[in-house]
Structure formats: C-alpha cells, structure tokens
Short mmCIF file of C-alpha atoms in Angstrom, two decimals:
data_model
loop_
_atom_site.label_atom_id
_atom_site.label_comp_id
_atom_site.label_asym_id
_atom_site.label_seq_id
_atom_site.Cartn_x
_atom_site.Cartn_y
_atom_site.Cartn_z
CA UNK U 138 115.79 37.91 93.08
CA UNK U 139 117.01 34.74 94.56
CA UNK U 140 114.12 35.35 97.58
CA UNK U 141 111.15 35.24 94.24
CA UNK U 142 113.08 32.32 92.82
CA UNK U 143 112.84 30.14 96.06
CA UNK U 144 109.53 31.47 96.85
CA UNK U 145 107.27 28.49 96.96
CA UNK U 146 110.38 26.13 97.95
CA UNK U 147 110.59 28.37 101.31
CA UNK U 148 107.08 27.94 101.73
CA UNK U 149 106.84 24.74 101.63
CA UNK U 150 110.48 24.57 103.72
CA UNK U 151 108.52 26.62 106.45
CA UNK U 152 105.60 24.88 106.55
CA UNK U 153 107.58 21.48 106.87
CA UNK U 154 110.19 22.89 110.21
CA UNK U 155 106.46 24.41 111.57
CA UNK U 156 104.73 20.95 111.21
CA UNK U 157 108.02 19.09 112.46
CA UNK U 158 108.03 21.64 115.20
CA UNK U 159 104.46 20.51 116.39
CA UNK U 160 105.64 17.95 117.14
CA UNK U 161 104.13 15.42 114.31
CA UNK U 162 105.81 12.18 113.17
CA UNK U 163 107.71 12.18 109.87
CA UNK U 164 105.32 10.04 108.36
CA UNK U 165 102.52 12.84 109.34
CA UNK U 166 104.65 15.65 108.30
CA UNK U 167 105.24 13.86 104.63
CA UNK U 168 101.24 13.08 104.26
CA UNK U 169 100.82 16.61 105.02
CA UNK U 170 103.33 17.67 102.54
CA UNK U 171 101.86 15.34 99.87
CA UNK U 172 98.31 17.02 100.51
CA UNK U 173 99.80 20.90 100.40
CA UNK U 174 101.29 19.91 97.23
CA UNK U 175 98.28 17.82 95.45
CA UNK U 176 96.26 21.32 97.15
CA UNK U 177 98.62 23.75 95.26
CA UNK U 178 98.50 21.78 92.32
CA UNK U 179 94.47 21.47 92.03
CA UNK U 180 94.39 24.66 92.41
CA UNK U 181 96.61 25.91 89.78
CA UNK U 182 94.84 22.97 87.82
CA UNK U 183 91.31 24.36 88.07
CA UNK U 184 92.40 27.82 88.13
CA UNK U 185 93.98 27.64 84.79
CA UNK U 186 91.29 25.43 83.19
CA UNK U 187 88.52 27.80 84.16
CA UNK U 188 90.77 31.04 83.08
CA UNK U 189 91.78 29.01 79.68
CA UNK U 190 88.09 28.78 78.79
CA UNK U 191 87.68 32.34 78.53
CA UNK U 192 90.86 33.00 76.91
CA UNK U 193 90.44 30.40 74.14
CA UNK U 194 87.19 32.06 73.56
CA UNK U 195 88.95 35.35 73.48
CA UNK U 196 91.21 34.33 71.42
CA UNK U 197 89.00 32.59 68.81
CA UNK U 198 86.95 35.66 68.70
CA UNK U 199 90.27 37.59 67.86
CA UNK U 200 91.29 35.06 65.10
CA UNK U 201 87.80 35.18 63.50
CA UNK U 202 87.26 38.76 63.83
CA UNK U 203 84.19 38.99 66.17
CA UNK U 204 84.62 40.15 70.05
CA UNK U 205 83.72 36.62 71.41
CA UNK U 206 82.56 36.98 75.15
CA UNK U 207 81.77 40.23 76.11
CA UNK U 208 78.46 40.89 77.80
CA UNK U 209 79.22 39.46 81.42
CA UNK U 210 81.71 41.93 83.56
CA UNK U 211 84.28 44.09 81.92
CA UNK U 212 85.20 42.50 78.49
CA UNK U 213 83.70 39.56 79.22
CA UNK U 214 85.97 38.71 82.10
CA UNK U 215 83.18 36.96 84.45
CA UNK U 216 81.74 34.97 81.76
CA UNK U 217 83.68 31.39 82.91
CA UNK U 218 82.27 32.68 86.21
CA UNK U 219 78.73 32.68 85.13
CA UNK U 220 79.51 29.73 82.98
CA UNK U 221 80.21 27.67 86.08
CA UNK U 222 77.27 28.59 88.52
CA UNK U 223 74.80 27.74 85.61
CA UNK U 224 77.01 24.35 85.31
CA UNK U 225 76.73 23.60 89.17
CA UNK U 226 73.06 24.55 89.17
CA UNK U 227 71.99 22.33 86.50
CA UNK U 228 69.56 19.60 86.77
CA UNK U 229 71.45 16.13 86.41
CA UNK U 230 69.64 13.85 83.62
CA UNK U 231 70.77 10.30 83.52
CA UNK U 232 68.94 8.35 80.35
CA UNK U 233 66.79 5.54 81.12
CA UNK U 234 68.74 3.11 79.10
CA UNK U 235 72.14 4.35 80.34
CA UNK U 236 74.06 1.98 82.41
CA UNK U 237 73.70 4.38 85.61
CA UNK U 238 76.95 3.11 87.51
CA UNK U 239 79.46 3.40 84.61
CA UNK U 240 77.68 6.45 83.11
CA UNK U 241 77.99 7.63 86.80
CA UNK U 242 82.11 6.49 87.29
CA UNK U 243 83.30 7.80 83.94
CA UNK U 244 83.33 11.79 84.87
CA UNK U 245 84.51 10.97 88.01
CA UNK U 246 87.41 8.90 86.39
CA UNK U 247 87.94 11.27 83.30
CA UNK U 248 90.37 13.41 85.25
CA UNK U 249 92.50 11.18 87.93
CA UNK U 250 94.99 10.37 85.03
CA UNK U 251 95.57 14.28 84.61
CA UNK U 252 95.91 15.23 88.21
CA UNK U 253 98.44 11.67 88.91
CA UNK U 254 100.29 12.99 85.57
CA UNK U 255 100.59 16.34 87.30
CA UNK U 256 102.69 14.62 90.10
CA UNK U 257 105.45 14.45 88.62
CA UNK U 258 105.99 18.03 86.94
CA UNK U 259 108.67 20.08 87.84
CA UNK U 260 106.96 23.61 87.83
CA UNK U 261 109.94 24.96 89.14
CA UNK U 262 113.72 24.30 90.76
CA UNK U 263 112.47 21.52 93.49
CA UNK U 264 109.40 22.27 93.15
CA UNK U 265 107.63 18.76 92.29
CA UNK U 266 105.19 16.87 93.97
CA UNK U 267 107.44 13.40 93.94
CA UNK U 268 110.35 13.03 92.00
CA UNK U 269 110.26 8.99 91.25
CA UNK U 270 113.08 7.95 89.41
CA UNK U 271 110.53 6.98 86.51
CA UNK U 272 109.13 10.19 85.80
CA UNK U 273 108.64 10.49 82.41
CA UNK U 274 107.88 6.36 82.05
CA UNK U 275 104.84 6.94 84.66
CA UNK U 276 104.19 9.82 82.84
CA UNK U 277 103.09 7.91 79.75
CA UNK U 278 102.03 5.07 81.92
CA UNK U 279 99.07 7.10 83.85
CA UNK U 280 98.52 9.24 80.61
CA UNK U 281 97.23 6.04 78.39
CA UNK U 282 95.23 5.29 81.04
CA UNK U 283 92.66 8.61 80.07
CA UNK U 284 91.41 6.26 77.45
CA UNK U 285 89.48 4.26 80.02
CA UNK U 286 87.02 7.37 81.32
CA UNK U 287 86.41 8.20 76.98
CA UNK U 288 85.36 4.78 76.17
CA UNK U 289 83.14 4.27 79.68
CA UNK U 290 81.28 7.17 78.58
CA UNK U 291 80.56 6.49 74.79
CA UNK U 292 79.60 2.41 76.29
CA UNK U 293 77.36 3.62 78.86
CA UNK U 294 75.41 6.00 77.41
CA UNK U 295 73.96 3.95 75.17
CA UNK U 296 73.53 6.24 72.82
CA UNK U 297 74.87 5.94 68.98
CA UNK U 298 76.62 9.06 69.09
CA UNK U 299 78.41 8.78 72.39
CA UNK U 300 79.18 4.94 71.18
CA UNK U 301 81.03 6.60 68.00
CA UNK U 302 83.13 9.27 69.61
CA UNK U 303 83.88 7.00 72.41
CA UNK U 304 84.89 4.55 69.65
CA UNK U 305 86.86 7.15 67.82
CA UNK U 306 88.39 8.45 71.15
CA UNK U 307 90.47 5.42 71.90
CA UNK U 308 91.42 4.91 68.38
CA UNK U 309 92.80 8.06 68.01
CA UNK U 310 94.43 8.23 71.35
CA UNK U 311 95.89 5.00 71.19
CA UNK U 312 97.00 5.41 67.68
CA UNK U 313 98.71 8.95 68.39
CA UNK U 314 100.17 7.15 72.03
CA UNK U 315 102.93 5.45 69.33
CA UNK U 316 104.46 8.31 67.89
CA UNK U 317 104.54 10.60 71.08
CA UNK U 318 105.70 7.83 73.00
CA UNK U 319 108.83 7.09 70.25
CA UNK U 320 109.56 10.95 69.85
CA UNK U 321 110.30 11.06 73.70
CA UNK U 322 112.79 8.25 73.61
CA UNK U 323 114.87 10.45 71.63
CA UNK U 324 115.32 12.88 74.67
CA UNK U 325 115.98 9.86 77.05
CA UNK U 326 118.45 8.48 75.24
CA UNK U 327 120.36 11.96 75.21
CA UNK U 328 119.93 12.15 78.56
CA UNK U 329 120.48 9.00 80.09
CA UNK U 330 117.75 9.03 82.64
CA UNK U 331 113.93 9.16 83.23
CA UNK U 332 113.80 11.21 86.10
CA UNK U 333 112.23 14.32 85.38
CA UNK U 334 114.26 16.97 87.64
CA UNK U 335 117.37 14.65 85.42
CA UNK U 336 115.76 15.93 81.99
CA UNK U 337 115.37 19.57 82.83
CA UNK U 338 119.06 19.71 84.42
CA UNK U 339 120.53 18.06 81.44
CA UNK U 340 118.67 21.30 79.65
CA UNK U 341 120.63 24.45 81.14
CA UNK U 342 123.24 24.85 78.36
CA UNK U 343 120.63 23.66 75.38
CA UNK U 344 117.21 22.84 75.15
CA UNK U 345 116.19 19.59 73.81
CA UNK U 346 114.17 21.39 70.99
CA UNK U 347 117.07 22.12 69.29
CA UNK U 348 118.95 18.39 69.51
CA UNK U 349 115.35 17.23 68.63
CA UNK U 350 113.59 19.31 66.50
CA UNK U 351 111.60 16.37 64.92
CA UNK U 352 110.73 14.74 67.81
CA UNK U 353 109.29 18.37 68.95
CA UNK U 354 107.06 18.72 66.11
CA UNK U 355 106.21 14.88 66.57
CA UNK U 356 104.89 15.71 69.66
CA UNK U 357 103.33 18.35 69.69
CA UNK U 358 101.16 16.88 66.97
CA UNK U 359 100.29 13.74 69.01
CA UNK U 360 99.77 15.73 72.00
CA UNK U 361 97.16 17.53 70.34
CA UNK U 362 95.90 14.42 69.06
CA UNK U 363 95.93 13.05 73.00
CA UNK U 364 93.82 15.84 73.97
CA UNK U 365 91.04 15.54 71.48
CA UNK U 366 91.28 19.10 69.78
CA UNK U 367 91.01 20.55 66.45
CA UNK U 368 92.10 19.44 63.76
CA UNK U 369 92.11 16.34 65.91
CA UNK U 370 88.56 16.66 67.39
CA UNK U 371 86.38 13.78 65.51
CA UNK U 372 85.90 12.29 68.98
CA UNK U 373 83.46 15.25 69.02
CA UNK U 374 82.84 16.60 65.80
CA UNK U 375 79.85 18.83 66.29
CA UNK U 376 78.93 18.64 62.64
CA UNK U 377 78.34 14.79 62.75
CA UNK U 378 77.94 13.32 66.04
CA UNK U 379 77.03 16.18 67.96
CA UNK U 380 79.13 15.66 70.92
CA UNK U 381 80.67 12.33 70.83
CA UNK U 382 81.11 11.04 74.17
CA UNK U 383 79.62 13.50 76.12
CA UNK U 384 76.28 13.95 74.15
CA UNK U 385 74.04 12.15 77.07
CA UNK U 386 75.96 14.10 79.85
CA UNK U 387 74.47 17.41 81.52
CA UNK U 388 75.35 19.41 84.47
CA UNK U 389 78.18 18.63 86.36
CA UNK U 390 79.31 14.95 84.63
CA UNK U 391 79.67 17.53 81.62
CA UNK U 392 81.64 20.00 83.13
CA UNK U 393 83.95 17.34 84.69
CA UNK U 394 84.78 16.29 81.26
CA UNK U 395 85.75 20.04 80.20
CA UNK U 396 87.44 20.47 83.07
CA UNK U 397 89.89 17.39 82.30
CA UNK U 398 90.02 18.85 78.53
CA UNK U 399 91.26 21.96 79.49
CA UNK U 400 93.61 20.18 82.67
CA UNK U 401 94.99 17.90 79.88
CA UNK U 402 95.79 21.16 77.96
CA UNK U 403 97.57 22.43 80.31
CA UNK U 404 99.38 19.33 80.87
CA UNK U 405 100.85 18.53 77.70
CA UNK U 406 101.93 22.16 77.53
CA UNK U 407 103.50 21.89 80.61
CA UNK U 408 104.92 18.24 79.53
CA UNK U 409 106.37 19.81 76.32
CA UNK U 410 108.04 22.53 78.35
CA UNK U 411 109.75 19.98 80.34
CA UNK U 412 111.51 17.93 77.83
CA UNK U 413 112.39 20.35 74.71
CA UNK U 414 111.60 24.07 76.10
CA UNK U 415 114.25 23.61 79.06
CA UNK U 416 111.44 23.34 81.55
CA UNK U 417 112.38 26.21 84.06
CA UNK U 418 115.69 27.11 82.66
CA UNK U 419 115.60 30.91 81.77
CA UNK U 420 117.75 33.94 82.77
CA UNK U 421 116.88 36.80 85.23
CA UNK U 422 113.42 35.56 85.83
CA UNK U 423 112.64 33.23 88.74
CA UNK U 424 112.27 29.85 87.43
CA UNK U 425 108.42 29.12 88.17
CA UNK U 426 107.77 32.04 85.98
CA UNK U 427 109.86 30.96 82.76
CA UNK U 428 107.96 27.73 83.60
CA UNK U 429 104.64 29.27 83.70
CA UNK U 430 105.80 31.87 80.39
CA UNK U 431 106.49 28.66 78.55
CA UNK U 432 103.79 26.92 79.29
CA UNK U 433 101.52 29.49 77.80
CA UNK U 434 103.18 29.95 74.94
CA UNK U 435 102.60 26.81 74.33
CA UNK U 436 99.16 26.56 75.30
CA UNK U 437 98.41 29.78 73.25
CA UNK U 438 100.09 28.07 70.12
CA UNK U 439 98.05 24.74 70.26
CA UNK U 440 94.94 27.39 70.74
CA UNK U 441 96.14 29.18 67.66
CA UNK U 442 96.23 25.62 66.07
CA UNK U 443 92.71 24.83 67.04
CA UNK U 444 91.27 27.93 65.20
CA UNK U 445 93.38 28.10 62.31
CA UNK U 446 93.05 24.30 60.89
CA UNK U 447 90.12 22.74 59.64
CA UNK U 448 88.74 19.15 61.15
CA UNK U 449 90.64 16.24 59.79
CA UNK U 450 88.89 12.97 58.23
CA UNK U 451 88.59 10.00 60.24
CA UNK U 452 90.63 7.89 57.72
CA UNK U 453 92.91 10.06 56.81
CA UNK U 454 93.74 10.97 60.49
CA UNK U 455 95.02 7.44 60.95
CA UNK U 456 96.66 6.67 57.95
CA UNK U 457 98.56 9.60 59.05
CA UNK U 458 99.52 8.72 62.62
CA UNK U 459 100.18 5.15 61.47
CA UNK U 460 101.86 5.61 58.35
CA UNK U 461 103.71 9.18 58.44
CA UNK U 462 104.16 9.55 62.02
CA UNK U 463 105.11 6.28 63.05
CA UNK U 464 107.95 6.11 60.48
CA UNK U 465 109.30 9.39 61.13
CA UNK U 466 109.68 8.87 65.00
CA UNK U 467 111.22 5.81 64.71
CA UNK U 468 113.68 7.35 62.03
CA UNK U 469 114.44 10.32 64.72
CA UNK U 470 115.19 7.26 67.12
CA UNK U 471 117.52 5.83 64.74
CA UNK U 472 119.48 8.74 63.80
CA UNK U 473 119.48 10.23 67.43
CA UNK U 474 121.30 7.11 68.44
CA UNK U 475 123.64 7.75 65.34
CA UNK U 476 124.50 11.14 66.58
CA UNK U 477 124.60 10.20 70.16
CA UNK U 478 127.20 6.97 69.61
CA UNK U 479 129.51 9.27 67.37
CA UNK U 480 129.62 12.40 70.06
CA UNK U 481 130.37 9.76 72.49
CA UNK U 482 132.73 7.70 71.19
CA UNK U 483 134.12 10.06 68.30
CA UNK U 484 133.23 13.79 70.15
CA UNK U 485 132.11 15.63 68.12
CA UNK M 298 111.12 5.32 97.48
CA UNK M 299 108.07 3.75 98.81
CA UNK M 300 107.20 6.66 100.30
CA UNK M 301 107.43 8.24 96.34
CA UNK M 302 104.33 6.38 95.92
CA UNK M 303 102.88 6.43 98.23
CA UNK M 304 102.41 10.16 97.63
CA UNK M 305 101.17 9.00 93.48
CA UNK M 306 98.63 6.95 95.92
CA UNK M 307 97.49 9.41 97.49
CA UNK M 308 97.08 11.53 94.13
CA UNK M 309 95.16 8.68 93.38
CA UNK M 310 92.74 8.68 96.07
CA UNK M 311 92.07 12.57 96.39
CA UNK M 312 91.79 12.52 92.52
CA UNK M 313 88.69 10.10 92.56
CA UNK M 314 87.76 12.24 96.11
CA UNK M 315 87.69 15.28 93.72
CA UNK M 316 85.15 14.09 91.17
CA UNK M 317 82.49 12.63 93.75
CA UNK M 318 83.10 15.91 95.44
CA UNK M 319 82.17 18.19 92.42
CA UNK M 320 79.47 15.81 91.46
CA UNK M 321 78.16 16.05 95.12
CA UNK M 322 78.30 19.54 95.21
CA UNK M 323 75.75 19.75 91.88
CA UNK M 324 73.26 16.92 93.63
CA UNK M 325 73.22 19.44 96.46
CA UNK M 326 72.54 22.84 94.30
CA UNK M 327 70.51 21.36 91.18
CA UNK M 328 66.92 21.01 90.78
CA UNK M 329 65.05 17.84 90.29
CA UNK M 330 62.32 17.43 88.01
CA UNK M 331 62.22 14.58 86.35
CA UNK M 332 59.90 13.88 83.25
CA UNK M 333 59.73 10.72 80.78
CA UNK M 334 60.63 12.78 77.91
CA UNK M 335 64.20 14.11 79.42
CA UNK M 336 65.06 10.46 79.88
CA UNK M 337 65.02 9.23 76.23
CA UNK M 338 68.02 8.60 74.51
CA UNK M 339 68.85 11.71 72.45
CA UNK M 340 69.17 11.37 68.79
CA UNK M 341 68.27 14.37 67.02
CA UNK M 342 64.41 14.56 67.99
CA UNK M 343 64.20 10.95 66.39
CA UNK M 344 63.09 8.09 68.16
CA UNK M 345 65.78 5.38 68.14
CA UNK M 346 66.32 2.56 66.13
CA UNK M 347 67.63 -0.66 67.16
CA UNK M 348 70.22 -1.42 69.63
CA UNK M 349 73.46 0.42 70.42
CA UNK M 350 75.36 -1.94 71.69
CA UNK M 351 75.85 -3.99 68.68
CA UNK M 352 79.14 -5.86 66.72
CA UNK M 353 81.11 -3.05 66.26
CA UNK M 354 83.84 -1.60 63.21
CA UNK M 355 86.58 -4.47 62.84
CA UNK M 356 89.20 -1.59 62.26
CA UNK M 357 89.04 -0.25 66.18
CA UNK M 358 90.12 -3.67 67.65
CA UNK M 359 93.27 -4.06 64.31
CA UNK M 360 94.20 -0.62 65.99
CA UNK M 361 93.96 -1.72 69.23
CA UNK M 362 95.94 -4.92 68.51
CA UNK M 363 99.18 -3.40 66.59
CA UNK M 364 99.02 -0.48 69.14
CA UNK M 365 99.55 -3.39 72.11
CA UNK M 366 102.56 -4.73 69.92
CA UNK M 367 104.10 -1.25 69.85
CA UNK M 368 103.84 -0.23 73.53
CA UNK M 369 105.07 -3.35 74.61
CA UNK M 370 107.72 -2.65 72.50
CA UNK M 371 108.45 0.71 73.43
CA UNK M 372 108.36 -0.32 77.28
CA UNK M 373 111.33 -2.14 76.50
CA UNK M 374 112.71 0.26 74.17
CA UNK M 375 112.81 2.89 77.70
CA UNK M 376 115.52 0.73 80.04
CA UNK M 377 117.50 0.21 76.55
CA UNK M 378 117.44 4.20 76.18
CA UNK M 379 118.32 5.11 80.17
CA UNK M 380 121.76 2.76 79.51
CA UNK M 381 122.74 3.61 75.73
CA UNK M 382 125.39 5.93 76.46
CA UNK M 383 126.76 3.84 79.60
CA UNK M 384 127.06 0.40 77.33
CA UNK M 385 128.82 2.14 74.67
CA UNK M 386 129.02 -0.10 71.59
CA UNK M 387 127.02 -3.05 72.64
CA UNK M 388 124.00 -1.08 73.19
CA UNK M 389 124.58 1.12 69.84
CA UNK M 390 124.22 -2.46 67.72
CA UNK M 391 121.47 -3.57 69.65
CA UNK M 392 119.28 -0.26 68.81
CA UNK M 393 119.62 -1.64 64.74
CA UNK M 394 118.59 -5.01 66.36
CA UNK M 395 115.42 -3.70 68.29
CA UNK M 396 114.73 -1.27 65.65
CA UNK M 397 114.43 -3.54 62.96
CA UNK M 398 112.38 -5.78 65.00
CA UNK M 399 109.76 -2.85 64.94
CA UNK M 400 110.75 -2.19 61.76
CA UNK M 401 109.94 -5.61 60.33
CA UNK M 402 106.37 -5.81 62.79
CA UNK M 403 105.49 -2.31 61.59
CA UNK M 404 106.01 -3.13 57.22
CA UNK M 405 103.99 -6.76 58.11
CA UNK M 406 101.22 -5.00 59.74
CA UNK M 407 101.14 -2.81 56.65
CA UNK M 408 101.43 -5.22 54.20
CA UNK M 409 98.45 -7.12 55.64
CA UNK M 410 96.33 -4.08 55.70
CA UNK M 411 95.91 -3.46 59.34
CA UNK M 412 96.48 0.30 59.03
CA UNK M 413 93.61 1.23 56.35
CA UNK M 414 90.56 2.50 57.22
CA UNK M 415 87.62 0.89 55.22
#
C-alpha cells in the first residue's frame, strides 16, 4: 500500500536522481521539475474539465429525468470528444466594432489565474507544485485576479449583452470575494499558519469542517458564487442576456472560457477539500485518491446545486452577499477567536 | 524561497503560453470565410442602437469601492490570524479592536445605502 501511496512522489523522486544523474545543474534539474509538475497538473486540469462536461450533462439529465447525451459512442461517452473537434474546427468571428486586441487577450487571460491557483494544491502527501509559505494568501491573491479576463471580455466586445454580464461578473465576484475570504480566516487562525501542506497536517485528527461548520457553508456558497454557476449564474443568464460575457465569442476564445469554468470548478472543489475536508487525510486508501474522492464529492454536490436551485435576482443576490453573508463570516471570526483564546489559555 | 517563485513565474508564463497555443491551434484547423453580416454586433437579429460604451450603473463602482475597503482590511486581518495563538492575550483584544473597525465601516456603508441595489 505504502508503494500506491508514494506513487507519484517516487516518480517524480526518479525522475529528479535521473536528471541529476545527466549531469544537469540544479537550477536545470528544478526548471525541469517545475515544468513536469505544471505538465501533470494541465493535464489533470484539462482532463477533468473535458470529462466534467459530460458528467454534468449526465447528471442533469438524471436529475430532470431525460437521458441527456446519448447518441455519440456508448452512452454518450464521446460526446465532449465530438464537442471539442467541432470547437477546434470552428471559424473564428471577431465583430467589427470589437476592440480586436483585448477581445483577443481576454480568453487567453481567462484561465492563468486557475492554473497559478493550482500551484499551490496539495493533491497529495508532498505532492505540490511549490509549497510558498503563503499558500492560501496567494491563493486568494491570484484568484481575485479572474475578474480581470470577465470584465475584458464584456468591455471589448462591445456588445450590450457582453457589457452587462461582464458588469455583473465583477460585481458578483468581488462582492462574494468578502465573505469567502473572512470564512477562511477562521481556519488560519486555528491553525496558525498559511502554508498549505501546514493546513492539511493540522487536519489528521479533525477536519476543519467540523471546528468550522459555518465558515464551510460560507464558502461553499461564495465559491459557487466565484465560479459563476447556478443559482449564481446572472453573469450569463440565458433567459436575459443570452450569454453575458461570452455572447460575441465563437470557436476557440469560447471554449477557452468553458474550459476555465469547468478548471475553476475543479479548483474550488479541490480548495474546499484542502481546508475543511482534511485534504488527503483518509485511512487505507493512498492519499491522492481520498484527495481525488473528495474532490468529487464535492464537485458532484455543487453540480447537484446547479440543477436543483432556480437563478437568483440580481438585487437580491447582493443584498445577500453584502448583508447576510458578510455579517455571518465576520461573526464566525469573532467567535472562532473566542473559542480559540479559551482552549488556549483555559483548555478546554 | 526565490526559487518558490520562481516556479509561480513560470506557471505564469506557460499559463499565457497555453492560451495562444489553443487559440493557435484553431487559426490553424478553422475555416475562413468572412462575410459583412457575421461581423455585426449580435443583438437578437436587431440592428443596434446607440453606443455601448456609455456612463454606466453607479451601484458597480459603490461595490467596487466598499469591496477595496474590505480586502484591504482582510490583508491585514491574515498576519494578525498566522500569530493569534503565539501573542496570547494581546492579540485576543486586538481581534475586538480590528473587528469593530470593520464592524463600524461595514454598519456606515449600510447606513448610507451603499449596499442596495436600485
């Protein structure tokens, strides 16, 4: 078991004492490292957006009674397949009163954020790209900055539509940054440090969704928020501005912007995972694989989310992020540091 | 610890590498025939009216505003949090301190309306 725990940690080990023993200088065999990891970790990326695509269909298909995908390969299986070629064979249309080098930069932009956030996730015991003493601080640092691609692409496009849910995007995101940002101070301040590997250690006797149950559900609401879906989707509400930001885009731009949808899915599942699931904590099981098991459970469950809940209103989404969610995280702060001064200094 | 970074750097660069990439690989594959038509602004079959890029909602930029006050806020809030349980009592009265700071900003920005949607 303890070989299947290690596994990609030896791999990497081996593929570090074969580069060393090339001969290559320790800065070489570190840039090399840094690209086999940013490789494994597109991979995975991409891999899991284009699977998640066909399993959200799948599973709103379940959830509304109807097969959903089913025509291309067995059950449907090949459709994301089929999806993509048509994608990467489409002709690219750029408007004639777009701002071409913005409307250009925005798709290419849209996804850095996810794949920097990405560098600091510990998928496994050791296994993170760089472990900066910061973590979860850059985290949110890099994370705000995906508002920058939305609101390129609504200004560029020149189009009322794209101007609106680019518009909307950044209000939202920036409004639901407050909460999620507050609810993961409570975790910090239980453990004392912002380094990730730090936050999933302090997690093998009790995960953090237990100390912080609020700050959990706090979360998980903003992150959805963060990510743009339903009930949280008016960035792109179909049923008024047909696609928000990414009306004017076709082809490629488009599916750049899906990709970093379904990438940003995967990260705040993997982000929640870290700081209140335990993060790779789990018995019997190598460690990547609770990782990877809790990670889709909470992917599935923001899915579930996304097909159960109607689309919220525009005001009444931020009334509630300002005025319910704001209050209650900074209430969990308070009473977190409560409970954290009196099991200090009192112990229990 | 620079070297930390540098790594995040490089994330940087291949992540920006990756999107020309992709966007290369559809100018190689796609077709290209372009018409007048395809290149109007799309709005519903309608022709459009006026300018886009006009004045714009007051309420985004109030957001925007009271959201700045918060982060910069909260970016202090993090070292305070990292220490808490090292400076024992000191940093246990400061958290009433800092949160009624936010506390105080947060019930003004109410009270002046910078939280309702009109």
């Amino acid at each position: 078991m303890s070989v299947l725990d290690n596994l990609f940690v030896k791999i990497a080990a081996l593929v570090r004492t074969t580069l060393t023993g090339l001969g290559l200088g320790d800065i070489w065999v570190n840039l090399a490292m840094v690209i086999l990891y940013l490789a494994g970790i597109l991979g995975v990326m991409i891999t899991a957006a284009l699977v998640l695509v066909l399993v959200e269909r799948k599973i709103a298909g379940f959830i509304q009674l109807r097969p959903g995908p089913n025509r291309v390969g067995p059950w449907g299986s090949l459709q994301t397949v089929a999806d993509t070629i048509k994608l990467l064979t489409k002709e690219d249309i750029i408007p004639a009163c777009a701002d071409r080098k913005v409307f250009m930069l925005a798709p290419v932009l849209v996804l850095v954020p996810t794949i920097l956030a990405f560098a600091v996730i510990p998928f496994g015991k050791g296994m993170i790209a760089t472990d900066v003493n910061i973590g979860i601080f850059y985290l949110i640092a890099v994370s705000s900055l995906a508002t920058i691609p939305f609101l390129m692409a609504g200004w560029s496009s020149n189009n009322k539509y794209s101007l609106l849910g680019g518009m909307r995007a950044v209000a939202q995101m920036v409004s639901y940054e407050v909460p999620m940002v507050f609810s993961l101070l409570g975790v910090v301040m239980i453990v004392g440090s912002l380094q990730m590997s730090a936050i999933v250690e302090a997690q093998s006797k009790v995960w953090f969704v237990l100390l912080q149950p609020v700050a959990f559900l706090i979360y998980v609401i903003a992150a959805t928020a963060e990510c743009n879906r339903a009930p949280f989707d008016i960035p792109e509400g179909e049923s008024e501005l047909v696609a928000g930001v990414f009306t004017e885009y076709t082809g490629m731009k488009w599916a750049l912007f899906f990709l970093a949808e379904y990438a940003n899915l995967v990260l705040v599942s993997a982000i929640a995972t870290t700081m209140f699931l335990g993060g790779w904590h789990g018995p019997v099981l190598p460690g990547w694989f609770w990782f990877f098991i809790k990670t889709s459970i909470m992917i599935f469950f923001f899915m579930w989310m996304r097909w159960t809940f109607p689309r919220v209103r525009v005001d009444h989404l931020m009334h509630f992020g300002w005025k319910f969610l704001v209050p209650l995280s900074l209430a969990n702060i308070f009473i977190t540091g409560i409970g954290v001064y009196l099991y200090k200094t009192i112990g229990w | 610890m620079l070297q930390q970074y540098g790594a995040i750097g490089l994330f940087f660069i291949f992540g920006i590498i990756f999107g020309f990439a992709a966007l290369a690989t559809n100018w190689l594959l796609r077709p290209k025939k372009p018409h007048q038509v395809k290149l109007e602004t799309y709005e519903c079959g309608m022709e459009t009216i006026g300018e886009t890029w006009v004045q714009f909602k007051i309420n985004y930029f109030l957001y925007a505003l009271v959201f700045l006050v918060f982060d910069v806020e909260t970016i202090f809030l993090y070292p305070w949090a990292v220490t808490f349980q090292k400076l024992g009592f000191f940093a246990f009265v400061e958290m009433f301190i800092f949160l009624a700071i936010l506390v105080v900003g947060f019930w003004y920005a109410w009270k002046e309306g910078a939280f309702e949607w009109q």
